[in-house]
Coordinates of C-alpha atoms and ligand atoms in Angstrom, one line a residue:
X1 CA 69.2 97.2 155.6
X2 CA 66.6 99.9 156.7
X3 CA 64.4 98.4 159.0
X4 CA 62.6 94.9 160.4
X5 CA 59.1 94.4 161.8
X6 CA 57.2 91.5 163.5
X7 CA 54.1 90.4 161.7
X8 CA 53.3 87.7 164.0
X9 CA 54.5 86.5 167.6
X10 CA 52.7 83.8 169.6
X11 CA 53.9 81.9 172.6
X12 CA 53.8 78.2 172.0
X13 CA 54.6 75.1 174.4
X14 CA 56.6 72.5 173.3
X15 CA 57.5 69.6 175.5
X16 CA 56.1 71.4 178.5
X17 CA 58.1 74.4 178.0
X18 CA 57.1 77.7 176.5
X19 CA 58.6 79.5 173.4
X20 CA 58.2 82.2 171.2
X21 CA 57.0 81.6 167.5
X22 CA 58.2 85.0 165.9
X23 CA 57.6 86.1 162.0
X24 CA 59.5 89.1 161.0
X25 CA 59.9 91.1 157.8
X26 CA 63.2 93.1 156.7
X27 CA 63.5 95.5 154.3
X28 CA 66.1 94.6 151.5
X29 CA 65.7 97.2 149.3
X30 CA 69.5 98.0 149.4
X31 CA 69.7 94.8 147.6
X32 CA 66.8 95.0 145.2
X33 CA 64.2 97.3 145.0
X34 CA 61.0 96.6 147.4
X35 CA 62.8 93.2 148.3
X36 CA 61.9 92.0 151.9
X37 CA 62.7 89.1 153.7
X38 CA 60.7 87.2 156.2
X39 CA 62.2 84.7 159.0
X40 CA 60.2 82.5 160.6
X41 CA 61.8 81.4 164.1
X42 CA 60.8 79.4 167.0
X43 CA 63.3 80.3 169.9
X44 CA 63.5 79.6 173.8
X45 CA 65.6 82.2 175.1
X46 CA 68.4 82.9 173.0
X47 CA 68.6 79.4 171.3
X48 CA 66.8 79.3 167.9
X49 CA 65.2 76.2 167.3
X50 CA 63.7 76.5 163.8
X51 CA 64.4 79.0 161.3
X52 CA 62.3 79.5 158.1
X53 CA 63.2 82.6 155.4
X54 CA 61.6 83.5 152.4
X55 CA 62.0 86.7 150.1
X56 CA 59.8 88.4 147.7
X57 CA 62.5 88.2 145.2
X58 CA 61.7 84.3 144.9
X59 CA 58.5 84.6 143.4
X60 CA 58.5 85.6 139.6
X61 CA 55.8 87.0 138.2
X62 CA 53.9 84.0 136.9
X63 CA 53.7 82.6 140.2
X64 CA 50.5 82.0 142.4
X65 CA 52.1 82.9 145.6
X66 CA 53.6 85.8 147.6
X67 CA 56.5 85.6 149.8
X68 CA 54.1 86.9 152.5
X69 CA 51.4 84.5 151.8
X70 CA 54.1 81.6 152.3
X71 CA 55.8 82.8 155.2
X72 CA 52.1 83.5 156.9
X73 CA 51.0 79.7 156.1
X74 CA 54.2 78.6 157.7
X75 CA 53.5 80.6 160.8
X76 CA 50.1 79.2 160.8
X77 CA 51.2 75.5 160.2
X78 CA 54.0 75.7 162.9
X79 CA 51.6 77.5 165.1
X80 CA 49.4 74.4 165.1
X81 CA 51.8 71.4 164.9
X82 CA 54.7 72.2 166.7
X83 CA 53.2 71.2 170.0
X84 CA 52.1 67.8 168.6
X85 CA 54.7 67.0 166.3
X86 CA 58.2 69.0 167.5
X87 CA 60.5 66.5 166.2
X88 CA 59.3 66.8 162.7
X89 CA 60.4 70.6 162.9
X90 CA 63.2 71.2 165.8
X91 CA 64.5 68.0 164.9
X92 CA 68.0 69.0 163.5
X93 CA 69.6 72.4 164.2
X94 CA 68.6 75.3 161.9
X95 CA 71.1 76.4 159.0
X96 CA 72.6 79.4 160.5
X97 CA 73.0 82.8 158.0
X98 CA 76.2 83.0 156.9
X99 CA 78.8 85.0 159.2
X100 CA 80.6 88.2 158.1
X101 CA 83.4 87.9 156.0
X102 CA 86.8 87.0 156.8
X103 CA 89.8 89.7 157.3
X104 CA 91.6 90.0 153.5
X105 CA 95.3 89.3 153.5
X106 CA 96.2 92.4 151.7
X107 CA 99.1 91.2 150.1
X108 CA 97.1 88.0 148.3
X109 CA 96.0 88.3 144.5
X110 CA 93.5 85.9 142.5
X111 CA 94.0 85.3 138.9
X112 CA 90.4 84.2 137.2
X113 CA 91.7 82.8 134.0
X114 CA 88.6 83.1 131.7
X115 CA 89.3 81.2 128.3
X116 CA 88.4 77.2 127.9
X117 CA 92.2 77.3 126.1
X118 CA 94.5 76.4 129.1
X119 CA 97.1 77.3 126.3
X120 CA 95.8 80.5 124.6
X121 CA 96.6 83.7 124.9
X122 CA 94.7 84.6 128.1
X123 CA 97.0 81.9 129.9
X124 CA 99.7 83.7 128.8
X125 CA 98.7 87.1 129.8
X126 CA 97.8 84.9 133.3
X127 CA 101.4 83.9 133.2
X128 CA 102.6 87.7 132.8
X129 CA 100.0 88.6 135.6
X130 CA 101.2 86.0 138.2
X131 CA 104.5 87.1 137.4
X132 CA 104.0 90.7 138.0
X133 CA 102.5 89.8 141.2
X134 CA 105.1 88.1 142.9
X135 CA 107.4 90.8 141.8
X136 CA 105.6 92.8 143.7
X137 CA 105.5 90.5 146.6
X138 CA 101.9 89.3 146.5
X139 CA 101.1 85.7 147.1
X140 CA 99.0 84.8 144.0
X141 CA 96.5 81.8 142.8
X142 CA 95.1 80.9 139.5
X143 CA 91.6 79.9 139.5
X144 CA 90.6 78.6 135.5
X145 CA 86.3 78.1 135.5
X146 CA 86.0 76.5 132.7
X147 CA 88.1 73.7 134.6
X148 CA 85.9 74.0 137.6
X149 CA 82.3 72.8 138.2
X150 CA 80.3 75.4 138.1
X151 CA 76.6 75.5 137.5
X152 CA 75.3 78.6 136.3
X153 CA 72.6 81.0 138.5
X154 CA 68.9 79.5 138.5
X155 CA 67.9 83.1 139.5
X156 CA 66.3 81.8 142.2
X157 CA 67.4 84.5 144.7
X158 CA 67.2 82.5 147.8
X159 CA 71.0 83.9 148.3
X160 CA 69.2 86.7 150.0
X161 CA 67.9 84.3 152.4
X162 CA 70.4 83.4 154.2
X163 CA 73.4 85.0 152.7
X164 CA 74.6 81.8 150.7
X165 CA 73.9 80.0 147.4
X166 CA 72.1 76.8 147.4
X167 CA 74.3 75.1 144.8
X168 CA 76.9 73.4 146.1
X169 CA 79.8 73.5 143.4
X170 CA 83.6 74.7 142.8
X171 CA 81.9 77.9 143.5
X172 CA 82.2 77.3 147.5
X173 CA 86.0 77.5 146.6
X174 CA 85.6 80.9 144.4
X175 CA 83.6 82.6 147.4
X176 CA 86.6 81.7 150.1
X177 CA 89.5 82.9 147.8
X178 CA 87.6 86.4 146.6
X179 CA 86.8 86.9 150.5
X180 CA 90.0 86.5 151.2
X181 CA 92.2 88.3 148.7
X182 CA 93.2 91.8 148.2
X183 CA 93.4 92.1 144.4
X184 CA 91.2 90.1 141.9
X185 CA 92.4 89.9 138.1
X186 CA 90.2 88.8 135.4
X187 CA 92.3 87.7 132.4
X188 CA 89.8 86.9 129.8
X189 CA 89.1 86.7 125.9
X190 CA 86.7 88.4 124.0
X191 CA 83.7 86.0 123.5
X192 CA 80.9 87.8 121.4
X193 CA 81.9 90.4 122.6
X194 CA 81.5 89.8 126.1
X195 CA 83.4 86.7 128.6
X196 CA 83.3 82.8 127.6
X197 CA 80.7 81.2 129.1
X198 CA 82.3 79.6 132.6
X199 CA 83.5 82.9 134.0
X200 CA 80.3 84.4 133.1
X201 CA 78.9 81.8 135.1
X202 CA 81.3 82.5 138.2
X203 CA 80.6 86.5 137.7
X204 CA 76.7 85.3 137.7
X205 CA 77.2 83.2 140.6
X206 CA 78.6 86.0 142.6
X207 CA 75.3 87.3 143.2
X208 CA 75.4 85.1 146.3
X209 CA 78.6 86.9 147.3
X210 CA 77.0 90.1 147.0
X211 CA 73.9 89.0 149.3
X212 CA 76.5 88.1 151.9
X213 CA 78.2 91.3 151.7
X214 CA 75.0 92.9 152.1
X215 CA 73.1 90.8 154.6
X216 CA 76.4 90.8 157.1
X217 CA 77.5 94.5 156.5
X218 CA 80.3 94.5 154.1
X219 CA 83.7 93.3 154.0
X220 CA 86.7 93.5 156.1
X221 CA 89.6 95.4 154.2
X222 CA 89.8 97.0 150.9
X223 CA 89.7 94.8 147.6
X224 CA 91.3 96.3 144.2
X225 CA 90.4 94.5 140.7
X226 CA 92.1 94.6 137.0
X227 CA 90.6 93.2 133.8
X228 CA 93.4 91.7 131.2
X229 CA 91.7 91.0 128.1
X230 CA 92.1 90.0 124.7
X231 CA 90.1 90.3 121.4
X232 CA 90.5 88.2 118.1
X233 CA 90.0 91.6 115.9
X234 CA 91.9 94.9 115.8
X235 CA 90.2 98.2 117.7
X236 CA 89.6 99.1 121.1
X237 CA 85.5 98.9 120.6
X238 CA 86.0 95.1 120.8
X239 CA 86.6 95.3 124.3
X240 CA 83.5 98.1 125.4
X241 CA 81.0 94.9 126.5
X242 CA 83.8 93.2 128.2
X243 CA 84.8 96.2 130.4
X244 CA 81.2 96.8 131.3
X245 CA 80.9 92.9 132.5
X246 CA 83.8 93.4 134.4
X247 CA 82.9 96.1 136.4
X248 CA 79.8 94.9 137.1
X249 CA 81.6 92.0 138.3
X250 CA 83.9 94.5 140.3
X251 CA 80.7 95.9 141.7
X252 CA 79.2 92.5 142.9
X253 CA 82.1 91.3 144.9
X254 CA 82.8 95.1 146.4
X255 CA 86.1 95.5 144.6
X256 CA 87.8 98.9 143.1
X257 CA 88.6 98.8 139.8
X258 CA 92.5 100.0 139.4
X259 CA 92.3 99.7 136.0
X260 CA 92.6 97.7 132.4
X261 CA 95.3 96.0 130.2
X262 CA 93.6 95.5 126.6
X263 CA 95.5 93.6 123.6
X264 CA 93.6 93.5 120.8
X265 CA 94.1 91.8 117.3
X266 CA 95.3 88.3 118.7
X267 CA 93.9 86.2 115.9
X268 CA 96.1 88.0 113.1
X269 CA 99.4 86.7 114.9
X270 CA 97.8 83.6 116.9
X271 CA 100.3 83.8 119.5
X272 CA 100.7 87.6 121.3
X273 CA 104.3 86.9 122.4
X274 CA 105.0 87.1 118.7
X275 CA 104.2 90.9 118.1
X276 CA 107.3 92.8 118.8
X277 CA 107.4 94.8 122.4
X278 CA 103.8 93.6 123.3
X279 CA 105.3 91.6 126.0
X280 CA 107.3 94.0 127.4
X281 CA 104.8 96.5 127.2
X282 CA 102.0 94.4 128.6
X283 CA 104.1 93.4 131.7
X284 CA 104.9 97.1 132.6
X285 CA 101.2 98.1 132.4
X286 CA 100.5 95.2 134.8
X287 CA 103.5 96.2 136.8
X288 CA 102.2 99.8 137.1
X289 CA 98.6 98.9 138.2
X290 CA 99.7 96.2 140.6
X291 CA 102.0 98.4 142.4
X292 CA 99.1 100.6 143.3
X293 CA 98.1 97.6 145.2
X294 CA 101.6 96.5 146.6
X295 CA 102.0 100.1 147.7
Ligands
FMN301 C1 83.3 81.4 120.6 C2 84.3 82.6 120.5 C3 83.9 83.8 120.4 C4 84.7 85.1 120.0 N1 84.3 86.3 119.9 C5 85.2 87.2 119.3 C6 84.8 88.9 119.7 O1 83.1 88.9 119.8 N2 85.4 89.6 119.4 C7 86.9 89.4 119.0 O2 87.3 90.5 118.8 N3 87.4 88.1 119.1 C8 86.5 87.0 119.4 N4 87.1 85.9 119.2 C9 88.2 85.4 119.3 C10 89.1 85.4 121.1 O3 88.9 86.4 121.8 C11 90.7 85.7 120.3 O4 90.9 84.0 119.5 C12 91.5 85.2 121.5 O5 92.9 85.2 121.2 C13 91.1 83.9 122.1 O6 91.8 83.9 123.5 P1 92.5 82.6 124.0 O7 93.7 82.1 123.5 O8 93.1 83.1 125.8 O9 91.3 81.5 124.5 C14 86.1 84.8 119.6 C15 86.8 83.8 119.9 C16 85.8 82.5 119.9 C17 86.3 80.8 120.0

């Protein structure tokens, strides 16, 4: 974040006691080009009694309003109406912005199993991955987005107001897990060159996780990422898009991509365990990558 400035500031007397109504702007261009967040606060001393936030990316090209016009309207409305009916605004404590991410537990991992098929090849890869994590002394949890209640991102950009997503669903648990673990492993099939829809929804919704990281000044502790993918067709080119999507995901959450384990040609064999030497080879690749985290 680069800077903040006061747009408006006025003393308002509420219930016979003076307080300060302040509208400030903040440059969030570190998050997106030209992004500005406006925060309107009514406070008495250190006590913040009312907060309203909006940012420039909430207003798509076809809307008649701008973030600044909305923020200024809110400022003028509060200035007029606060003294007469404070209960309409300060009745409930304002929603606080999210705090910094918790301290990571380096010896923990999460596997995001991206296939909707719970007995498919990605689930097999997830099992081998979990074994490798445990052998390396990492506590490992597996999450299956297709079995969770995860809405798609609506692109509202409101996560850049207070660092949290406005949708209340199972992403809350995923955000909590991502914030806590030292290693994130994506096990996924290739679907139309990319990842299945439920996993893609998780990745898109991590926009809110990125917002929290940026608004609260980063994370505490390193995090590594590994991609483990299986394609139906034969050839390394089947993973080009999935690799890029996984890279984008790891950048969103601030994880350093350690490497990839790619298994192609699954459709001709149905079960990758039937390919001679495949299981041993994949397990060895996973062990080698995961040992770099456990060291
Ligand atoms: C909707 C759908 C789209 C797919 N698209 C591709 C693709 O673009 N490229 C590819 O190599 N395989 C593709 N496949 C094949 C799967 O990647 C393959 O069957 C894989 O083994 C499935 O993994 P799973 O058993 O973990 O579900 C697709 C499969 C489905 C169901």
